[in-house]
Coordinates of C-alpha atoms in Angstrom, one line a residue:
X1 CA -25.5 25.8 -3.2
X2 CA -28.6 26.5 -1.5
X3 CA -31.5 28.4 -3.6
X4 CA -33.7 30.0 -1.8
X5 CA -36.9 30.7 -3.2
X6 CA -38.3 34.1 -4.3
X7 CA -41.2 33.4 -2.1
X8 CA -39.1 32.8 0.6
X9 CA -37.0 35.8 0.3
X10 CA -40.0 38.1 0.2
X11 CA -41.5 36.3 3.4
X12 CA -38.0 36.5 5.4
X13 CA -36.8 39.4 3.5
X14 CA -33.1 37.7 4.1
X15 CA -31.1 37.5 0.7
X16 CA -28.3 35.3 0.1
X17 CA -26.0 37.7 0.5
X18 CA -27.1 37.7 4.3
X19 CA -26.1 33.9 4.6
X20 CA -22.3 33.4 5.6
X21 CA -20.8 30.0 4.3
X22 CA -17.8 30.0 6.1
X23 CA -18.6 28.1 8.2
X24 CA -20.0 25.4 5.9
X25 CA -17.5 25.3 3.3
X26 CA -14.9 24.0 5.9
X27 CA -16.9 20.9 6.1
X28 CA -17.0 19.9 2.3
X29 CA -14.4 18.3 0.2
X30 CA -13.5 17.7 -3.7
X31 CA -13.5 14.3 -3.2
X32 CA -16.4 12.3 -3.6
X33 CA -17.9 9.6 -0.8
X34 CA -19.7 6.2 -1.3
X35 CA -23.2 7.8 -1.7
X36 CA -23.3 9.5 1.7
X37 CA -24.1 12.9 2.2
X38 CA -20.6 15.2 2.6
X39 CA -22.2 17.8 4.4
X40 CA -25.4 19.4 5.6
X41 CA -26.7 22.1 6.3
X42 CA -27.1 23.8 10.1
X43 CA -30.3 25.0 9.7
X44 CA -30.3 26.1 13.3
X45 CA -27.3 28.7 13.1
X46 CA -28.1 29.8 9.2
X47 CA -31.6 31.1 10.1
X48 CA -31.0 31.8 13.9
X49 CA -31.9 35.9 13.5
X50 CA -35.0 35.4 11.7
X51 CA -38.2 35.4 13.3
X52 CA -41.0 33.1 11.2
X53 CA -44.5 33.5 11.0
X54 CA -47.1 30.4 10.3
X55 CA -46.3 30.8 6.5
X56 CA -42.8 31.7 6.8
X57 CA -42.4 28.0 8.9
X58 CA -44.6 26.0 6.2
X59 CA -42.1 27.0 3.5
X60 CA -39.0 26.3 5.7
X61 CA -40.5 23.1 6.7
X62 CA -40.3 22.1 2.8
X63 CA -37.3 23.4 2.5
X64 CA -35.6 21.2 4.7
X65 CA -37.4 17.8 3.2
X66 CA -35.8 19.4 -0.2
X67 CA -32.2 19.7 1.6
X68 CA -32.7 16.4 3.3
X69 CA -33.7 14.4 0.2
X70 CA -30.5 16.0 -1.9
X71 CA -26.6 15.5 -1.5
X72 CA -25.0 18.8 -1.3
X73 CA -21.7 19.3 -3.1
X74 CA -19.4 22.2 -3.3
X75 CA -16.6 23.1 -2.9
X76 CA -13.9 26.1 -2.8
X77 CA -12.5 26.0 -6.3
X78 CA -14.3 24.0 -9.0
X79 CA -16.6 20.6 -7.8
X80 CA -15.7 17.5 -9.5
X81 CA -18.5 14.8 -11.3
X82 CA -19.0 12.7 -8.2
X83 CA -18.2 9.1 -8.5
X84 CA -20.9 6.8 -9.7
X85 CA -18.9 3.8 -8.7
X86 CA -16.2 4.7 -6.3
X87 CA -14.6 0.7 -6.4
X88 CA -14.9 1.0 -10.1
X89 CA -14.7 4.6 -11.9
X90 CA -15.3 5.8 -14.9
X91 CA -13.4 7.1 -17.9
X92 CA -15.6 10.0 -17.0
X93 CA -14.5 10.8 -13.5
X94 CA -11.5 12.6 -12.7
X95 CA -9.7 10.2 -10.4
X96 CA -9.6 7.3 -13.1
X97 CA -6.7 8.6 -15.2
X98 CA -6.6 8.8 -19.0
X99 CA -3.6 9.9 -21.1
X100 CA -1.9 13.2 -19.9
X101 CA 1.5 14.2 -20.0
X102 CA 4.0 14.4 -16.6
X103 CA 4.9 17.9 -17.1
X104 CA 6.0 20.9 -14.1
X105 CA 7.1 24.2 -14.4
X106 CA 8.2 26.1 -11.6
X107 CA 4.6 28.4 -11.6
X108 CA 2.8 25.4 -11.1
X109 CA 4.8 24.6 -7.9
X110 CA 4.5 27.7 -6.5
X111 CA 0.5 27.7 -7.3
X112 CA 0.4 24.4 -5.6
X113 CA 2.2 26.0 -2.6
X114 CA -0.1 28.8 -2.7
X115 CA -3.3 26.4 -3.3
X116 CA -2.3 25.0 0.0
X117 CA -1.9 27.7 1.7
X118 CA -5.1 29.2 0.8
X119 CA -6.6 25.6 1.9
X120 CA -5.7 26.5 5.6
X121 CA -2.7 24.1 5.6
X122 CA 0.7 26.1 6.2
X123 CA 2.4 23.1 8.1
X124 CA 2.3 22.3 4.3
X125 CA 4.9 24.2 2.7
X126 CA 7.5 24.6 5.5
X127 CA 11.3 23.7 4.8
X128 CA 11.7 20.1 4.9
X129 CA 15.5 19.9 6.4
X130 CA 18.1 18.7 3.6
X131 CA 19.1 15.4 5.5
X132 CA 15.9 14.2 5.7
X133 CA 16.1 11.3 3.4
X134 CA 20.1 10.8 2.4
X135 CA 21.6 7.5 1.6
X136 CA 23.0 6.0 4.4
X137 CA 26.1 3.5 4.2
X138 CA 25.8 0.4 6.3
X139 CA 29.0 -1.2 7.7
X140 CA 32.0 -0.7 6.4
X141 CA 32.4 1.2 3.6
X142 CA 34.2 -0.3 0.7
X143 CA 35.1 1.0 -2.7
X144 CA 35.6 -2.8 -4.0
X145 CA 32.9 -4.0 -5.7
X146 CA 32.4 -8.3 -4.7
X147 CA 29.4 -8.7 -7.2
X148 CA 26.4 -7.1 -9.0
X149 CA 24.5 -3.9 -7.1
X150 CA 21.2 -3.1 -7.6
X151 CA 19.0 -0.5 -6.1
X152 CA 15.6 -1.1 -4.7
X153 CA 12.5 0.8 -4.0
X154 CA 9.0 -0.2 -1.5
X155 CA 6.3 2.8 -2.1
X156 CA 2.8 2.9 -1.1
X157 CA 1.9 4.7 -3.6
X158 CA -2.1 5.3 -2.4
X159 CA -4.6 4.6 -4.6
X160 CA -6.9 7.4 -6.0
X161 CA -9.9 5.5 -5.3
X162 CA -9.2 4.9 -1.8
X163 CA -8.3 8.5 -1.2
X164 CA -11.9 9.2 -2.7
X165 CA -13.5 6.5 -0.5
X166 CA -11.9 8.0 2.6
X167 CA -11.9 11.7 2.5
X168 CA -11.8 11.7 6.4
X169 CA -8.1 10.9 6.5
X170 CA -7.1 13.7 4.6
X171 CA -9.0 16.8 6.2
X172 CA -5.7 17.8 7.3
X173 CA -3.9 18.4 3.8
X174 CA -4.6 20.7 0.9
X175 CA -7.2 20.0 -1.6
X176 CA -4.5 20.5 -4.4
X177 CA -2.4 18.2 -3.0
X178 CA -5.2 15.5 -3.2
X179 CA -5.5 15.8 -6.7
X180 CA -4.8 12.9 -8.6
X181 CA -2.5 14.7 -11.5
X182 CA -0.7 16.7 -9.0
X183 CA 0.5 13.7 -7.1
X184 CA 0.9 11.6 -9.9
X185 CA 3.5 14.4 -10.7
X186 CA 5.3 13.9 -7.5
X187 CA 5.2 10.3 -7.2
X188 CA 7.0 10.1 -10.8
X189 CA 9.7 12.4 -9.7
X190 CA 10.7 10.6 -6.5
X191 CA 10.7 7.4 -7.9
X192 CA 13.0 8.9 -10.5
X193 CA 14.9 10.7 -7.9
X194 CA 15.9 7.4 -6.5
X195 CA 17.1 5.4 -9.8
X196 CA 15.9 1.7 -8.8
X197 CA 16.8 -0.9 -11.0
X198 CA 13.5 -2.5 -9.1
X199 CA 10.9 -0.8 -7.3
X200 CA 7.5 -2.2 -5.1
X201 CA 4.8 -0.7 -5.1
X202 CA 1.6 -1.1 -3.5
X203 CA -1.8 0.8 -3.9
X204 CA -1.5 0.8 -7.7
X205 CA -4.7 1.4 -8.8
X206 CA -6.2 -0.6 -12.2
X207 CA -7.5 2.1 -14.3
X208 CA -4.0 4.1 -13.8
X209 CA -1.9 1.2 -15.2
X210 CA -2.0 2.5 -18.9
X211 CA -1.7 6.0 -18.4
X212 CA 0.5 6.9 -15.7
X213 CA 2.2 3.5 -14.7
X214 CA 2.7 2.7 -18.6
X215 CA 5.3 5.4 -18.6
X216 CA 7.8 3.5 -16.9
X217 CA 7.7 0.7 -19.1
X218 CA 8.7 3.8 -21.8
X219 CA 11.4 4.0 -19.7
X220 CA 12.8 0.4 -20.2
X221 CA 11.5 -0.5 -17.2
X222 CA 8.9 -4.4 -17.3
X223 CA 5.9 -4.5 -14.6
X224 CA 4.0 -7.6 -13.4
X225 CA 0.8 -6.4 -11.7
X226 CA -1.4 -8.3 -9.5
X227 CA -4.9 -7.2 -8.5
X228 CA -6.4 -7.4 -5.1
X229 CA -9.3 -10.2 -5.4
X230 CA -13.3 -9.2 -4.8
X231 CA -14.4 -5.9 -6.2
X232 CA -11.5 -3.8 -5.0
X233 CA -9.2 -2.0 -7.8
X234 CA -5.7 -1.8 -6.4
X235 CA -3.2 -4.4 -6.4
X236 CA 0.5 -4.7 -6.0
X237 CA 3.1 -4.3 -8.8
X238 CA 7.0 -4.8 -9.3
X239 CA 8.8 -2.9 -11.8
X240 CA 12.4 -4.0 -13.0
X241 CA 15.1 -2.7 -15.9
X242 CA 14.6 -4.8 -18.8
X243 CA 18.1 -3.6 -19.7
X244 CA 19.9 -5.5 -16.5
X245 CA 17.4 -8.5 -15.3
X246 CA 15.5 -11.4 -17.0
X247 CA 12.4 -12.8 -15.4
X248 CA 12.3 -16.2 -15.2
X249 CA 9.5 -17.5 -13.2
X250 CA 6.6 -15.3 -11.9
X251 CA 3.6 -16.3 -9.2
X252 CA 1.0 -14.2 -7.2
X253 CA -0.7 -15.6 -4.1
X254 CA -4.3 -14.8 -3.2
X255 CA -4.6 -15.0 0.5
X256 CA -8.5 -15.4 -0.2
X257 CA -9.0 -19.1 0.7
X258 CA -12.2 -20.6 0.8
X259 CA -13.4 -22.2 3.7
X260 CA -10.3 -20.8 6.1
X261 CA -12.6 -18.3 8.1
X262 CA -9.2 -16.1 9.6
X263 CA -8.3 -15.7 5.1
X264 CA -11.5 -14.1 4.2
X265 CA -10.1 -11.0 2.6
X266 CA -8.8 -9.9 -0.6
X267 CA -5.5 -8.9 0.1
X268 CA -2.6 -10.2 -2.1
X269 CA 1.2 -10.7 -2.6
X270 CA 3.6 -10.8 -5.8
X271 CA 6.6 -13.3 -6.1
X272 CA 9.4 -12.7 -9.0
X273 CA 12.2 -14.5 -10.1
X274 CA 14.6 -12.2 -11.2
X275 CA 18.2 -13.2 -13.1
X276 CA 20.6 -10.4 -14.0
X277 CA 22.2 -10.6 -17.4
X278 CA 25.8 -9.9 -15.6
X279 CA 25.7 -12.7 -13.3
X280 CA 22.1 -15.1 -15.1
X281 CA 23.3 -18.0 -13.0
X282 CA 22.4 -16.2 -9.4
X283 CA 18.9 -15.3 -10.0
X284 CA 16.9 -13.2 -6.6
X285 CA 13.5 -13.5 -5.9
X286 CA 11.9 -10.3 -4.8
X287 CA 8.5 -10.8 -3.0
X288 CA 6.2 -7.4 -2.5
X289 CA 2.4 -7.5 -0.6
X290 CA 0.1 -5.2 1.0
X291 CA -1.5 -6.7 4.5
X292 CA -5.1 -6.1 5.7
X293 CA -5.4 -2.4 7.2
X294 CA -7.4 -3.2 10.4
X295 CA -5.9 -2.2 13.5
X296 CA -7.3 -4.6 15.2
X297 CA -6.9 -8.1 13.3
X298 CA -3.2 -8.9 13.6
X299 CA -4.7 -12.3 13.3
X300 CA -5.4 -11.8 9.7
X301 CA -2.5 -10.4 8.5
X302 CA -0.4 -13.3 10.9
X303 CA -1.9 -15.6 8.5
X304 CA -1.7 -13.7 5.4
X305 CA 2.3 -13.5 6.1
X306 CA 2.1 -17.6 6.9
X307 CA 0.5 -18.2 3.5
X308 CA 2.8 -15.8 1.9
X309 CA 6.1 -16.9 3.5
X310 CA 4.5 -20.4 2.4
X311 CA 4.7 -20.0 -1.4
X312 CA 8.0 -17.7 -0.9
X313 CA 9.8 -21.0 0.7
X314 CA 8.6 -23.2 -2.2
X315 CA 9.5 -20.4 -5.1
X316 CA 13.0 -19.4 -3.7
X317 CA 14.1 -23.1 -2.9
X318 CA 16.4 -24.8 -5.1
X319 CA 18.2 -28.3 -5.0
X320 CA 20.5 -29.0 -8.1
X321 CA 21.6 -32.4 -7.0
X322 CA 24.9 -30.9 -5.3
X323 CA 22.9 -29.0 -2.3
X324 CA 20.0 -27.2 -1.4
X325 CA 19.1 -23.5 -0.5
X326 CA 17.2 -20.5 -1.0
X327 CA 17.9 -18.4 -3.4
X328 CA 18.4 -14.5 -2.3
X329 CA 15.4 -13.1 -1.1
X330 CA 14.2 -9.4 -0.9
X331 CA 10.2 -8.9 0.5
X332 CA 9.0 -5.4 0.6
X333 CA 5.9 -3.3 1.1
X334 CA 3.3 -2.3 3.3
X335 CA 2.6 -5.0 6.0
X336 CA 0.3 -2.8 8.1
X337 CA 1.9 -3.8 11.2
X338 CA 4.3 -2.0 14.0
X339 CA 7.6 -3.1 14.9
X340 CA 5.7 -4.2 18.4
X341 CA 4.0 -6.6 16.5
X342 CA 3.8 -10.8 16.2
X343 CA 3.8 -10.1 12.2
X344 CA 7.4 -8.2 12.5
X345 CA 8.2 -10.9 15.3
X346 CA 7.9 -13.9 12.6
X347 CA 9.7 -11.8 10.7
X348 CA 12.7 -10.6 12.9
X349 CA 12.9 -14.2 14.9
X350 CA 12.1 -16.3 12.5
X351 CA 9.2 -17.7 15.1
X352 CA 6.1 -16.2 17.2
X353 CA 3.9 -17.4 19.7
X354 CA 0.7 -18.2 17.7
X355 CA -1.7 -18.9 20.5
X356 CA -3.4 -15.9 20.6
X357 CA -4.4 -15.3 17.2
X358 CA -6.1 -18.8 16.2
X359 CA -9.3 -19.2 15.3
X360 CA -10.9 -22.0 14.2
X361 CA -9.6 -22.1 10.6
X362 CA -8.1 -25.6 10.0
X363 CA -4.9 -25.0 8.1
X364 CA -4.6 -29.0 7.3
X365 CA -7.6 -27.9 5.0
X366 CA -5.0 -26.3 2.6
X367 CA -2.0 -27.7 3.3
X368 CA 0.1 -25.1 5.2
X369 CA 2.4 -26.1 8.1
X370 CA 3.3 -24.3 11.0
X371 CA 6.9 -24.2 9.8
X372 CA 5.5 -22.0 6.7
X373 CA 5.5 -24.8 4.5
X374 CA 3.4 -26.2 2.0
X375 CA 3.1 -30.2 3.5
X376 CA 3.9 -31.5 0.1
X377 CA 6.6 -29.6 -0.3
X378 CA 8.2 -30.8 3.1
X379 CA 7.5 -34.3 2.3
X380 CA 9.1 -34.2 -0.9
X381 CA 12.2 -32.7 0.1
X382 CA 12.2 -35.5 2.3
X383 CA 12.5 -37.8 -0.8
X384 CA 14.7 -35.2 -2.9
X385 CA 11.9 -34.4 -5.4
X386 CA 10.4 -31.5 -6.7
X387 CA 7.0 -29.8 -5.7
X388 CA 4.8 -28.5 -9.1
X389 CA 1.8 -26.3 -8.7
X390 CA -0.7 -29.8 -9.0
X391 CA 1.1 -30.6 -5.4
X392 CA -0.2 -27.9 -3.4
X393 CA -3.5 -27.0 -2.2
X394 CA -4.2 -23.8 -1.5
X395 CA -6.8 -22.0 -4.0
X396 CA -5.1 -19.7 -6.9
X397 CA -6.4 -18.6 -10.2
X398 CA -3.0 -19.0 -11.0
X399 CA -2.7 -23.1 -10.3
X400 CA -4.3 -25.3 -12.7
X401 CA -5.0 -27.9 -9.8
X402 CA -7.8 -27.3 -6.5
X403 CA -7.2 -28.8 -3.5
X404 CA -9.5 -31.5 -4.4
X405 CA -7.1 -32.6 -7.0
X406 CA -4.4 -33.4 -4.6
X407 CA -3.8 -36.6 -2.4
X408 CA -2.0 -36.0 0.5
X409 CA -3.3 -37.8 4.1
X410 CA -2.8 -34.5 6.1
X411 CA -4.2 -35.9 8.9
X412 CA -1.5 -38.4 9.1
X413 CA 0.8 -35.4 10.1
X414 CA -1.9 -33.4 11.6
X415 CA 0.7 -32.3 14.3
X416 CA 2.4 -30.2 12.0
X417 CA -0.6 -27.8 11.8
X418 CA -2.8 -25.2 14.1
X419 CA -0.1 -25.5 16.9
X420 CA 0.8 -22.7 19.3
X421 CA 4.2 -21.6 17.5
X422 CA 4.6 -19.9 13.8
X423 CA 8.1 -20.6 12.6
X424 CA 9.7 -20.1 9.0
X425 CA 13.3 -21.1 7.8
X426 CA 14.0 -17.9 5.3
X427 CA 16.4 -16.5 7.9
X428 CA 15.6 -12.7 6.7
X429 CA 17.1 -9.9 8.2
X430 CA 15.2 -6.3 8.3
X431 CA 17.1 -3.5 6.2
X432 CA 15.7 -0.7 9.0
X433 CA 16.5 -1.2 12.3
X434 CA 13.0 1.0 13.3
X435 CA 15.0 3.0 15.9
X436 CA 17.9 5.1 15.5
X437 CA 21.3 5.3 18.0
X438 CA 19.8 7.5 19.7
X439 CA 17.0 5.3 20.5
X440 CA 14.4 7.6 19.0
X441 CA 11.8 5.6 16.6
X442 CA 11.5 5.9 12.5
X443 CA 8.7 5.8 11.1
X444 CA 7.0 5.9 7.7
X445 CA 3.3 6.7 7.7
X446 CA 0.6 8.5 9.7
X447 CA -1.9 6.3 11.4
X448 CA -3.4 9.1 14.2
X449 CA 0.1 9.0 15.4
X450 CA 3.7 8.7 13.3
X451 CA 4.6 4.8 12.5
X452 CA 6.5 2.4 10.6
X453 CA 4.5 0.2 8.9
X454 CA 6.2 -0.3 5.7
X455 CA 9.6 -3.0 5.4
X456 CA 12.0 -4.5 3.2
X457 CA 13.6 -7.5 4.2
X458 CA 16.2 -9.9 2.8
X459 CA 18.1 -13.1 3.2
X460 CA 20.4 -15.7 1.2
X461 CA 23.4 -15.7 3.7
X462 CA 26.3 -14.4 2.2
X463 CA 25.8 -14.2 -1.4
X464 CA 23.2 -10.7 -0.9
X465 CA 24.6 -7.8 1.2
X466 CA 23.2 -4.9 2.3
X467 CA 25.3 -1.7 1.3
X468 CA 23.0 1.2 2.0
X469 CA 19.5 2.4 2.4
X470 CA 17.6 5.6 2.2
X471 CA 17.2 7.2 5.5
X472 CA 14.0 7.2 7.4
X473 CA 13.2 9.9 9.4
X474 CA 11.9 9.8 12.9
X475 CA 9.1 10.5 14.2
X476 CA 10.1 13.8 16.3
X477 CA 11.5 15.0 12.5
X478 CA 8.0 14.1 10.5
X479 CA 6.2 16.2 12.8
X480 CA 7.6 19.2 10.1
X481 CA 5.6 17.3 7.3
X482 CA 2.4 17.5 8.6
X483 CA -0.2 15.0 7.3
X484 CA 0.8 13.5 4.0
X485 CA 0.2 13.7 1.0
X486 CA 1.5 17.2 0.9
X487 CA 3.4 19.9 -1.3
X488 CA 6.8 17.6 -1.5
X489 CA 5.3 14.3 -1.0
X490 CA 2.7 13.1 -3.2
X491 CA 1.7 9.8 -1.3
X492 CA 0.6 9.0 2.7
X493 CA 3.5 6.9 2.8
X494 CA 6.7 8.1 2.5
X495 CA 9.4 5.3 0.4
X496 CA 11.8 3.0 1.4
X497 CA 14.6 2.0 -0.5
X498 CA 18.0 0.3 0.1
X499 CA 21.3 -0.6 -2.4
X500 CA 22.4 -4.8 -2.4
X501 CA 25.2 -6.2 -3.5
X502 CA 24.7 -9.7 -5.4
X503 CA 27.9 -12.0 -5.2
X504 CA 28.3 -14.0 -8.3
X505 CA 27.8 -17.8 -8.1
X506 CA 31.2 -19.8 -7.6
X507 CA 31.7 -22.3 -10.3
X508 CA 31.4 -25.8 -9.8
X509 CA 34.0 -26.8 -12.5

């Protein structure tokens, strides 16, 4: 708060009292920024009815080299220790988590409600319509069960940090709402609310994963977590029942890759190979990533997708000397990229025109094809061999071998790389269809306007079927939420989620 001094006061004869803040407190926030000034002052319009004299100018003059030289926080209910680090916080600050207990009453939902409401934010609290998110059936509904089902969940869960780092997305929502325990709260309870025997999730931030994320593994539930590289601290996670899946194979995939210009950022994926105890012979490999934000470089995330489809097509392949073919396949999460897009196109066609988004990145450098392949891997299927992590090149902390360790000629099959046409051979299909009957469009974030940006997809021909999914709403109907997070929803993205059906293996005898 401003202090005025007692000098000052007698000079102007203005008391603080006189000085309205209404207008100032609208413009400052709880959440801290990367060492930039939240808000200043309008000198102009504080002062505008007093009338200075020589001494009465000196001392504002000062003043406003005090004002200029501080960083002005406060806030409407109490102000919060501001970030010292916002990539890496403290156990001191409030966003970084420490133990605390997931606990609700029906007072501290309505005080929430009310904490919005006093926030200026009444879109907040209004009915959301009791079909908004039901389970849907797809095809024909059959009360014969063919196989093992298992539910699955994709959640941006947004990272505390981030939030903190990017205040200006959120003017639009309630301070309480922003609060790291109260969403915490709310993210629990829909993730509950849903029962997955696997659930996605992206955002997760590092310091949270032994408070709040720990609880689900006191729930019987196993997570493998994989950090973004650089210095941010979020990262991708999957979460499955220990009680009806073994993991048997694990990998992550940095798309950081040294010398490829267009894979210069620190986005990641997360690849599990998951066998349920029912059926351990007919193992699914569930995939999960979060692609670079920027609006503007689908050219980056194209090639984020490539590298990931990459590994996904040597992880999910299988040849046991009978035949050969990909194991099911399920890849969720937040791919940053509209339905209108050449990502979603590789995705839905199983092939994009890739003109337009090359650079000069040589992809020979690390060994990926244009058919999504490692090159080692497509010469030795050629031969009927297997491909081990000392045959690939790409760089990964998790691969004992560097691309200097490998001798393949690329250059003898140089026209398998940096062509005009992106093609992969998973054969996925897309569990949303992004627009309803009625041709009105889903969606499942805010970016300035209602979007989907968030997918799950799956493939293995016949032996994975798509029962149902959770709705999605459209995005005429998320108009009622307002900006998220809010009172009901405790992330900016709202969940996807969807019910398979895993046909047991025939036996060979």
């Amino acid at each position: 708060m401003l202090k005025l001094t007692h000098s000052f006061c007698r000079y102007t004869r203005v008391s603080c009292e006189n000085i309205s803040y209404s207008t100032i407190v609208e413009k400052l926030t709880h959440l801290s920024c990367r060492d930039k000034t939240c808000a200043t002052w309008n000198n102009s319009q504080l002062l505008s009815s007093i009338v200075p004299t020589d001494l009465q100018l000196r001392l504002l003059s000062n003043i406003k080299k005090r004002i200029k030289k501080s960083h002005i926080i406060a806030n409407a209910i109490k102000a919060n220790k501001k970030m010292s680090n916002p990539t890496n916080p403290s156990v001191a600050n409030f966003c970084y988590g420490g133990p605390y207990e997931i606990a609700r009453s029906s007072d501290e939902d309505e005080a929430s409600k009310r904490q919005s409401d006093s926030d200026g934010n009444k879109e907040h609290t209004c009915v959301i319509p009791t079909d908004f998110r039901i389970w849907e059936p797809v095809g024909k509904r059959s009360q014969r069960c063919e196989g093992f089902r298992f539910r699955i969940v994709s959640y941006n869960v947004l990272a505390q940090y981030l939030l903190e780092c990017h205040p200006y997305l959120y003017t639009a929502c309630g301070l309480n709402n922003l609060k790291w325990k109260i969403r915490a709260v709310r993210i629990y309870d829909e993730i509950l609310s849903l029962s997955p025997d696997i659930f996605c999730l992206q955002e997760v931030q590092v310091s949270h994963l032994n408070s709040f994320y720990k609880k689900f593994e006191e729930m019987g539930y196993c997570g493998v977590f994989k950090q973004k590289t650089g210095e941010r601290q979020d990262g991708c996670a999957i979460y499955f029942k220990k009680s009806l899946f073994d993991m048997k194979d694990q990998i992550s995939v940095e798309f950081y890759q040294p010398e490829m210009p267009i894979l210069n950022r620190d986005n990641i994926g997360l690849i599990v190979k998951l066998a349920p105890k029912c059926s351990p012979e007919t193992p699914v490999v569930v995939a999960t990533t979060h692609l670079l934000y920027n609006p503007n470089r689908t050219d980056v995330r194209l090639a984020q997708l490539q590298l990931l489809l990459t590994e996904i097509d040597r992880f999910a392949y299988i040849n046991d000397g009978k035949e050969s073919k990909y194991l099911p396949i399920i890849l969720a999460g937040d791919f940053n990229s509209t339905p209108d897009s050449a990502v979603v196109d590789l995705l839905d066609r199983g092939f994009v025109s890739a003109l337009p988004f090359r650079d000069n990145s040589d992809w020979k450098k690390i060994g990926v094809t244009d058919k999504c392949q490692h090159l080692s891997v497509y010469l030795n299927r050629k031969k009927g061999i297997a491909t081990d992590f000392s045959m690939i090149k790409i760089h990964n902390s998790d691969y004992t071998a560097g691309p200097d360790d490998v001798n393949i000629d690329t250059q003898q099959h140089k026209e398998l790389f940096n062509g005009n046409v992106l093609a992969h051979s998973l054969n996925l299909k897309s569990v949303y269809h992004r627009k309803k009957k009625n041709g009105h469009s889903e969606a499942t974030t805010f970016q300035n306007y209602w979007v989907t940006v968030d997918y799950i997809y799956f493939g293995g021909g016949n032996s994975l079927k798509l029962v149902e999914r959770l709705r999605l709403p459209t995005v005429t109907e998320c108009k009622v939420l307002g900006q998220l997070p809010n009172h009901k929803f405790g992330s900016d993205h709202l969940s996807l989620a969807a019910t398979f059906e895993l046909r047991h293996a025939k036996s060979s005898l």
